[in-house]
Amino acid sequence: RTCATVAEKARVDRIEESMGDEEMAEAKEYSLKKQWWPLSLPEFLDKTRPHYDQFLGHEVVIWWDKNAEQWCVFADKCPHRLAPLSEGRIEEDGTLLCAYHGWRFNGEGACTAIPQADPQDHDKLCSMPQACATAFPTQLKQGILWVWGEPGGPGSNAA
């Protein structure tokens, strides 16, 4: 392992020496997560239920938002107790429901319902950033569901 490590380091050093400052800065800034990744073929997804999947080390839930008429991808963790959202269901109003405590989320990840909240505090609690599901941008192109490699999206503060 030591010889391989030394040889690899020498190879990297040669590559770095051959690159200009601009190329080097660009290479160091490159991130695999800051691009679109193919996730699924929609023809294999059922619009009536959430689906578990993984990409780039993320566990995610894919679900159909009937209000926005698009596929949504969230981290597969409810912000309340980190329960898997993929074990929940899609409600009649089009929201994704966590099966454990009944929290609901719209297609953007915003919390729309907390059944345990006092009515006077409900809206305040739902609007807190900690109550939001982590959403990944999606797009449907060439018959494939694509997902951005990290929450937020191209050019966003979250990306």
XYZ file of N, CA and C in Angstrom:
477
model
N 0.822 -1.197 0.000
C 0.000 0.000 0.000
C 0.862 1.255 0.000
N 1.955 1.241 0.702
C 2.804 2.414 0.791
C 3.364 2.776 -0.578
N 3.835 1.764 -1.328
C 4.382 2.023 -2.663
C 3.305 2.583 -3.581
N 2.110 1.998 -3.507
C 1.012 2.477 -4.344
C 0.652 3.909 -3.977
N 0.652 4.209 -2.686
C 0.322 5.558 -2.244
C 1.366 6.562 -2.728
N 2.650 6.198 -2.633
C 3.732 7.074 -3.092
C 3.645 7.271 -4.598
N 3.390 6.190 -5.336
C 3.279 6.282 -6.792
C 2.086 7.156 -7.187
N 0.956 6.987 -6.501
C -0.228 7.793 -6.796
C 0.040 9.263 -6.498
N 0.706 9.545 -5.386
C 1.037 10.926 -5.024
C 1.935 11.550 -6.076
N 2.925 10.802 -6.571
C 3.822 11.306 -7.611
C 3.047 11.603 -8.892
N 2.089 10.717 -9.244
C 1.273 10.934 -10.443
C 0.424 12.198 -10.292
N -0.181 12.380 -9.127
C -0.993 13.576 -8.873
C -0.119 14.827 -8.932
N 1.075 14.756 -8.362
C 1.996 15.898 -8.398
C 2.344 16.281 -9.828
N 2.590 15.279 -10.693
C 2.907 15.561 -12.104
C 1.728 16.221 -12.805
N 0.526 15.745 -12.526
C -0.669 16.332 -13.144
C -0.822 17.774 -12.680
N -0.676 18.013 -11.374
C -0.817 19.365 -10.836
C 0.227 20.314 -11.412
N 1.448 19.838 -11.605
C 2.507 20.678 -12.179
C 2.184 21.071 -13.616
N 1.502 20.190 -14.340
C 1.191 20.471 -15.736
C -0.024 21.391 -15.901
N -0.761 21.606 -14.824
C -1.960 22.447 -14.891
C -1.631 23.878 -14.497
N -2.293 24.823 -15.153
C -2.166 26.222 -14.776
C -2.982 26.510 -13.525
N -2.801 27.713 -12.977
C -3.516 28.090 -11.755
C -5.025 28.044 -11.933
N -5.511 28.519 -13.096
C -6.947 28.539 -13.351
C -7.510 27.129 -13.428
N -6.816 26.254 -14.150
C -7.253 24.864 -14.266
C -7.259 24.179 -12.902
N -6.252 24.491 -12.125
C -6.132 23.879 -10.797
C -7.290 24.315 -9.898
N -7.612 25.598 -9.918
C -8.717 26.119 -9.106
C -10.033 25.479 -9.540
N -10.219 25.344 -10.858
C -11.432 24.739 -11.392
C -11.551 23.278 -10.955
N -10.447 22.551 -11.015
C -10.445 21.140 -10.629
C -10.767 20.972 -9.149
N -10.263 21.856 -8.313
C -10.519 21.755 -6.882
C -11.963 22.109 -6.531
N -12.606 22.955 -7.348
C -13.984 23.362 -7.096
C -15.001 22.357 -7.626
N -14.579 21.462 -8.508
C -15.496 20.519 -9.124
C -16.135 19.620 -8.069
N -17.415 19.412 -8.197
C -18.140 18.554 -7.264
C -19.091 17.658 -8.052
N -19.022 16.373 -7.795
C -19.940 15.435 -8.447
C -21.387 15.715 -8.076
N -21.592 16.315 -6.922
C -22.955 16.561 -6.463
C -23.606 17.760 -7.151
N -22.827 18.622 -7.736
C -23.386 19.829 -8.352
C -23.687 19.595 -9.833
N -24.508 18.563 -10.075
C -24.967 18.259 -11.423
C -26.182 17.341 -11.343
N -26.810 17.120 -12.484
C -27.994 16.277 -12.554
C -27.593 14.820 -12.662
N -28.357 13.945 -11.972
C -28.114 12.512 -11.975
C -29.387 11.775 -12.354
N -29.294 10.751 -13.210
C -30.493 9.947 -13.517
C -30.879 9.127 -12.293
N -32.146 9.137 -11.954
C -32.592 8.443 -10.752
C -33.506 7.263 -11.063
N -34.464 7.468 -11.949
C -35.443 6.408 -12.192
C -36.154 6.641 -13.519
N -36.780 5.585 -14.001
C -37.677 5.687 -15.145
C -39.097 5.809 -14.590
N -39.777 6.897 -14.868
C -41.122 7.102 -14.298
C -42.109 5.980 -14.614
N -41.911 5.293 -15.715
C -42.838 4.210 -16.065
C -42.800 3.068 -15.043
N -41.748 2.998 -14.227
C -41.646 1.974 -13.194
C -42.105 2.474 -11.822
N -42.557 3.714 -11.755
C -42.997 4.300 -10.488
C -44.516 4.375 -10.431
N -45.075 4.076 -9.286
C -46.512 4.157 -9.053
C -46.813 5.532 -8.447
N -47.651 6.306 -9.102
C -47.964 7.660 -8.629
C -48.794 7.679 -7.354
N -49.296 6.555 -6.929
C -50.173 6.525 -5.754
C -49.443 6.237 -4.448
N -48.121 5.982 -4.517
C -47.389 5.675 -3.283
C -45.948 6.183 -3.370
N -45.318 6.411 -2.216
C -43.913 6.825 -2.211
C -42.986 5.633 -2.482
N -41.813 5.935 -3.033
C -40.833 4.905 -3.391
C -39.478 5.232 -2.765
N -38.848 4.230 -2.177
C -37.501 4.370 -1.618
C -36.475 4.197 -2.735
N -35.392 4.989 -2.680
C -34.275 4.837 -3.621
C -33.023 5.399 -2.964
N -31.892 5.229 -3.644
C -30.613 5.772 -3.184
C -29.853 6.343 -4.367
N -29.077 7.400 -4.108
C -28.120 7.896 -5.086
C -27.062 8.699 -4.352
N -25.831 8.581 -4.797
C -24.689 9.305 -4.225
C -24.649 9.238 -2.694
N -25.041 8.130 -2.139
C -25.023 7.975 -0.688
C -26.238 8.548 0.023
N -27.150 9.144 -0.728
C -28.376 9.688 -0.128
C -29.477 8.631 -0.174
N -30.178 8.446 0.939
C -31.404 7.658 0.930
C -32.533 8.640 0.679
N -33.355 8.374 -0.347
C -34.393 9.325 -0.749
C -35.740 8.639 -0.934
N -36.758 9.468 -0.926
C -38.105 9.027 -1.257
C -38.523 9.775 -2.523
N -39.075 9.026 -3.474
C -39.606 9.602 -4.719
C -41.123 9.520 -4.608
N -41.791 10.606 -4.904
C -43.255 10.589 -4.851
C -43.838 11.595 -5.836
N -45.089 11.336 -6.235
C -45.783 12.165 -7.216
C -46.596 13.232 -6.505
N -46.273 14.497 -6.815
C -47.045 15.621 -6.275
C -48.125 15.944 -7.295
N -49.357 15.528 -7.018
C -50.434 15.725 -7.993
C -50.790 17.199 -8.162
N -50.506 18.036 -7.162
C -50.815 19.461 -7.275
C -49.872 20.150 -8.257
N -48.595 19.832 -8.195
C -47.614 20.421 -9.114
C -47.444 19.567 -10.369
N -48.044 18.388 -10.364
C -47.936 17.432 -11.461
C -46.479 17.154 -11.821
N -45.722 16.768 -10.787
C -44.321 16.419 -11.013
C -43.833 15.446 -9.950
N -42.761 14.736 -10.285
C -42.117 13.856 -9.325
C -41.274 14.691 -8.378
N -41.314 14.335 -7.112
C -40.535 15.014 -6.080
C -39.577 14.019 -5.446
N -38.444 14.521 -4.994
C -37.463 13.691 -4.309
C -37.062 14.409 -3.023
N -37.222 13.721 -1.906
C -36.847 14.231 -0.584
C -35.848 13.264 0.042
N -35.049 13.777 0.971
C -34.283 12.887 1.835
C -35.306 12.003 2.546
N -35.000 10.738 2.696
C -35.959 9.796 3.273
C -35.961 9.870 4.801
N -36.128 11.090 5.323
C -36.152 11.316 6.768
C -37.175 12.389 7.080
N -38.121 12.058 7.920
C -39.041 13.079 8.410
C -38.247 13.978 9.365
N -38.388 15.292 9.266
C -37.622 16.167 10.151
C -38.020 16.039 11.631
N -39.158 15.431 11.898
C -39.616 15.305 13.278
C -38.788 14.295 14.072
N -38.768 13.043 13.638
C -38.051 11.981 14.359
C -37.203 11.121 13.425
N -36.940 11.629 12.227
C -36.100 10.965 11.221
C -36.676 9.633 10.740
N -37.965 9.468 10.858
C -38.622 8.261 10.356
C -38.588 8.277 8.821
N -38.550 7.099 8.182
C -38.502 7.055 6.714
C -39.818 7.531 6.086
N -39.730 8.568 5.298
C -40.919 9.071 4.604
C -41.410 8.090 3.543
N -40.518 7.234 3.066
C -40.904 6.235 2.064
C -41.902 5.217 2.627
N -42.017 5.147 3.934
C -42.996 4.241 4.548
C -44.343 4.918 4.751
N -44.442 6.183 4.350
C -45.691 6.919 4.502
C -46.631 6.685 3.335
N -47.466 7.676 3.083
C -48.414 7.562 1.968
C -48.681 8.942 1.384
N -49.285 8.936 0.213
C -49.682 10.187 -0.432
C -51.163 10.388 -0.125
N -51.475 11.522 0.468
C -52.839 11.815 0.894
C -53.698 12.313 -0.278
N -55.004 12.360 -0.052
C -55.948 12.835 -1.073
C -55.659 14.266 -1.521
N -55.152 15.088 -0.581
C -54.865 16.488 -0.926
C -53.528 16.633 -1.660
N -52.833 15.504 -1.915
C -51.589 15.537 -2.677
C -50.330 15.677 -1.843
N -50.458 15.733 -0.507
C -49.286 15.874 0.343
C -48.722 14.498 0.697
N -47.437 14.495 1.071
C -46.781 13.274 1.528
C -46.917 13.204 3.043
N -47.446 12.095 3.550
C -47.701 11.925 4.978
C -46.667 10.974 5.577
N -46.049 11.400 6.669
C -45.155 10.530 7.419
C -46.014 9.535 8.202
N -45.715 8.255 8.069
C -46.530 7.213 8.700
C -46.404 7.181 10.218
N -45.352 7.757 10.759
C -45.115 7.629 12.192
C -45.905 8.610 13.043
N -45.898 9.889 12.703
C -46.598 10.881 13.526
C -47.550 11.771 12.734
N -47.710 11.490 11.444
C -48.723 12.173 10.662
C -48.343 13.531 10.104
N -47.074 13.928 10.209
C -46.680 15.193 9.603
C -46.864 15.091 8.090
N -47.255 16.216 7.471
C -47.482 16.246 6.016
C -46.601 17.299 5.366
N -46.223 17.006 4.111
C -45.319 17.894 3.367
C -45.830 18.086 1.945
N -45.693 19.335 1.450
C -46.037 19.586 0.055
C -44.829 19.260 -0.824
N -44.949 19.447 -2.122
C -43.902 19.083 -3.063
C -42.619 19.866 -2.938
N -42.649 20.991 -2.249
C -41.439 21.785 -2.036
C -40.748 21.436 -0.726
N -41.354 20.550 0.040
C -40.777 20.147 1.314
C -41.343 20.882 2.512
N -42.203 21.872 2.277
C -42.782 22.636 3.383
C -43.761 21.767 4.167
N -43.714 21.889 5.477
C -44.634 21.168 6.342
C -46.009 21.830 6.244
N -47.031 21.020 6.012
C -48.382 21.570 5.891
C -49.293 21.146 7.042
N -48.862 20.137 7.817
C -49.699 19.691 8.933
C -48.859 18.995 9.999
N -49.129 19.372 11.247
C -48.550 18.709 12.419
C -49.724 18.385 13.334
N -50.219 17.150 13.303
C -51.422 16.812 14.073
C -51.306 17.065 15.573
N -50.102 16.965 16.135
C -49.930 17.119 17.578
C -49.865 18.583 18.029
N -49.760 19.511 17.097
C -49.588 20.929 17.445
C -50.900 21.541 17.947
N -50.768 22.452 18.904
C -51.924 23.227 19.343
C -52.393 24.075 18.170
N -53.706 24.220 17.987
C -54.211 24.994 16.850
C -53.629 26.416 16.757
N -53.426 27.071 17.906
C -52.906 28.445 17.854
C -51.430 28.491 17.438
N -50.678 27.400 17.633
C -49.253 27.356 17.270
C -48.985 26.635 15.949
N -50.004 26.021 15.373
C -49.821 25.163 14.207
C -49.094 25.850 13.058
N -49.590 26.988 12.617
C -48.989 27.666 11.459
C -47.550 28.102 11.744
N -47.311 28.576 12.955
C -45.957 28.999 13.339
C -44.995 27.810 13.290
N -45.426 26.672 13.839
C -44.571 25.476 13.859
C -44.328 24.939 12.456
N -45.349 24.921 11.625
C -45.195 24.429 10.249
C -44.254 25.305 9.423
N -44.199 26.581 9.724
C -43.371 27.497 8.927
C -41.898 27.513 9.352
N -41.574 26.819 10.432
C -40.180 26.795 10.891
C -39.322 25.964 9.926
N -38.116 26.430 9.591
C -37.244 25.673 8.678
C -36.963 24.247 9.172
N -36.911 24.053 10.486
C -36.644 22.723 11.034
C -37.778 21.739 10.750
N -38.960 22.244 10.385
C -40.106 21.383 10.100
C -40.183 20.979 8.634
N -39.276 21.474 7.822
C -39.313 21.189 6.381
C -38.563 19.906 6.039
N -39.084 19.175 5.078
C -38.372 18.018 4.534
C -37.268 18.536 3.617
N -36.219 17.765 3.457
C -35.100 18.157 2.599
C -35.410 17.734 1.170
N -35.638 18.730 0.312
C -36.039 18.471 -1.078
C -34.848 18.586 -2.030
N -34.818 17.693 -2.999
C -33.837 17.724 -4.076
C -34.566 18.137 -5.354
N -34.030 19.089 -6.126
C -34.676 19.457 -7.391
C -34.739 18.275 -8.356
N -35.803 18.216 -9.121
C -35.980 17.145 -10.104
C -36.369 17.735 -11.449
N -36.144 16.943 -12.477
C -36.640 17.283 -13.802
C -36.861 15.988 -14.574
N -37.815 16.028 -15.482
C -38.102 14.879 -16.326
C -37.624 15.220 -17.723
N -36.601 14.533 -18.186
C -36.026 14.774 -19.520
C -35.739 13.431 -20.173
N -36.063 13.322 -21.439
C -35.785 12.125 -22.238
C -36.335 10.859 -21.581
N -37.468 10.975 -20.919
C -38.109 9.834 -20.301
C -37.445 9.343 -19.028
N -36.570 10.165 -18.455
C -35.848 9.799 -17.241
C -36.098 10.848 -16.172
N -36.274 10.396 -14.926
C -36.363 11.311 -13.790
C -34.939 11.617 -13.338
N -34.563 12.898 -13.417
C -33.234 13.357 -13.020
C -33.349 14.092 -11.701
N -32.313 13.981 -10.886
C -32.292 14.656 -9.596
C -30.968 15.394 -9.458
N -31.038 16.594 -8.886
C -29.817 17.365 -8.603
C -29.100 16.678 -7.434
N -27.788 16.623 -7.460
C -27.012 15.833 -6.520
C -26.993 16.293 -5.079
N -27.596 17.415 -4.784
C -27.685 17.879 -3.405
C -28.907 18.750 -3.256
N -29.356 18.957 -2.001
C -30.531 19.820 -1.795
C -30.280 21.202 -2.372
N -31.324 21.905 -2.675
C -31.175 23.196 -3.342
C -31.169 22.946 -4.827
N -30.319 23.630 -5.524
C -30.244 23.391 -6.960
C -29.214 24.293 -7.582
N -29.094 24.218 -8.899
C -28.101 25.054 -9.569
C -28.292 26.532 -9.212
N -27.261 27.137 -8.673
C -27.299 28.563 -8.374
C -27.999 28.935 -7.073
N -28.534 27.950 -6.342
C -29.241 28.300 -5.106
C -28.258 28.391 -3.940
N -28.678 29.038 -2.865
C -27.842 29.142 -1.685
C -27.656 27.775 -1.016
N -28.631 26.906 -1.178
C -28.543 25.593 -0.549
C -27.588 24.659 -1.275
N -27.329 24.942 -2.558
C -26.485 24.039 -3.345
C -25.029 24.177 -2.985
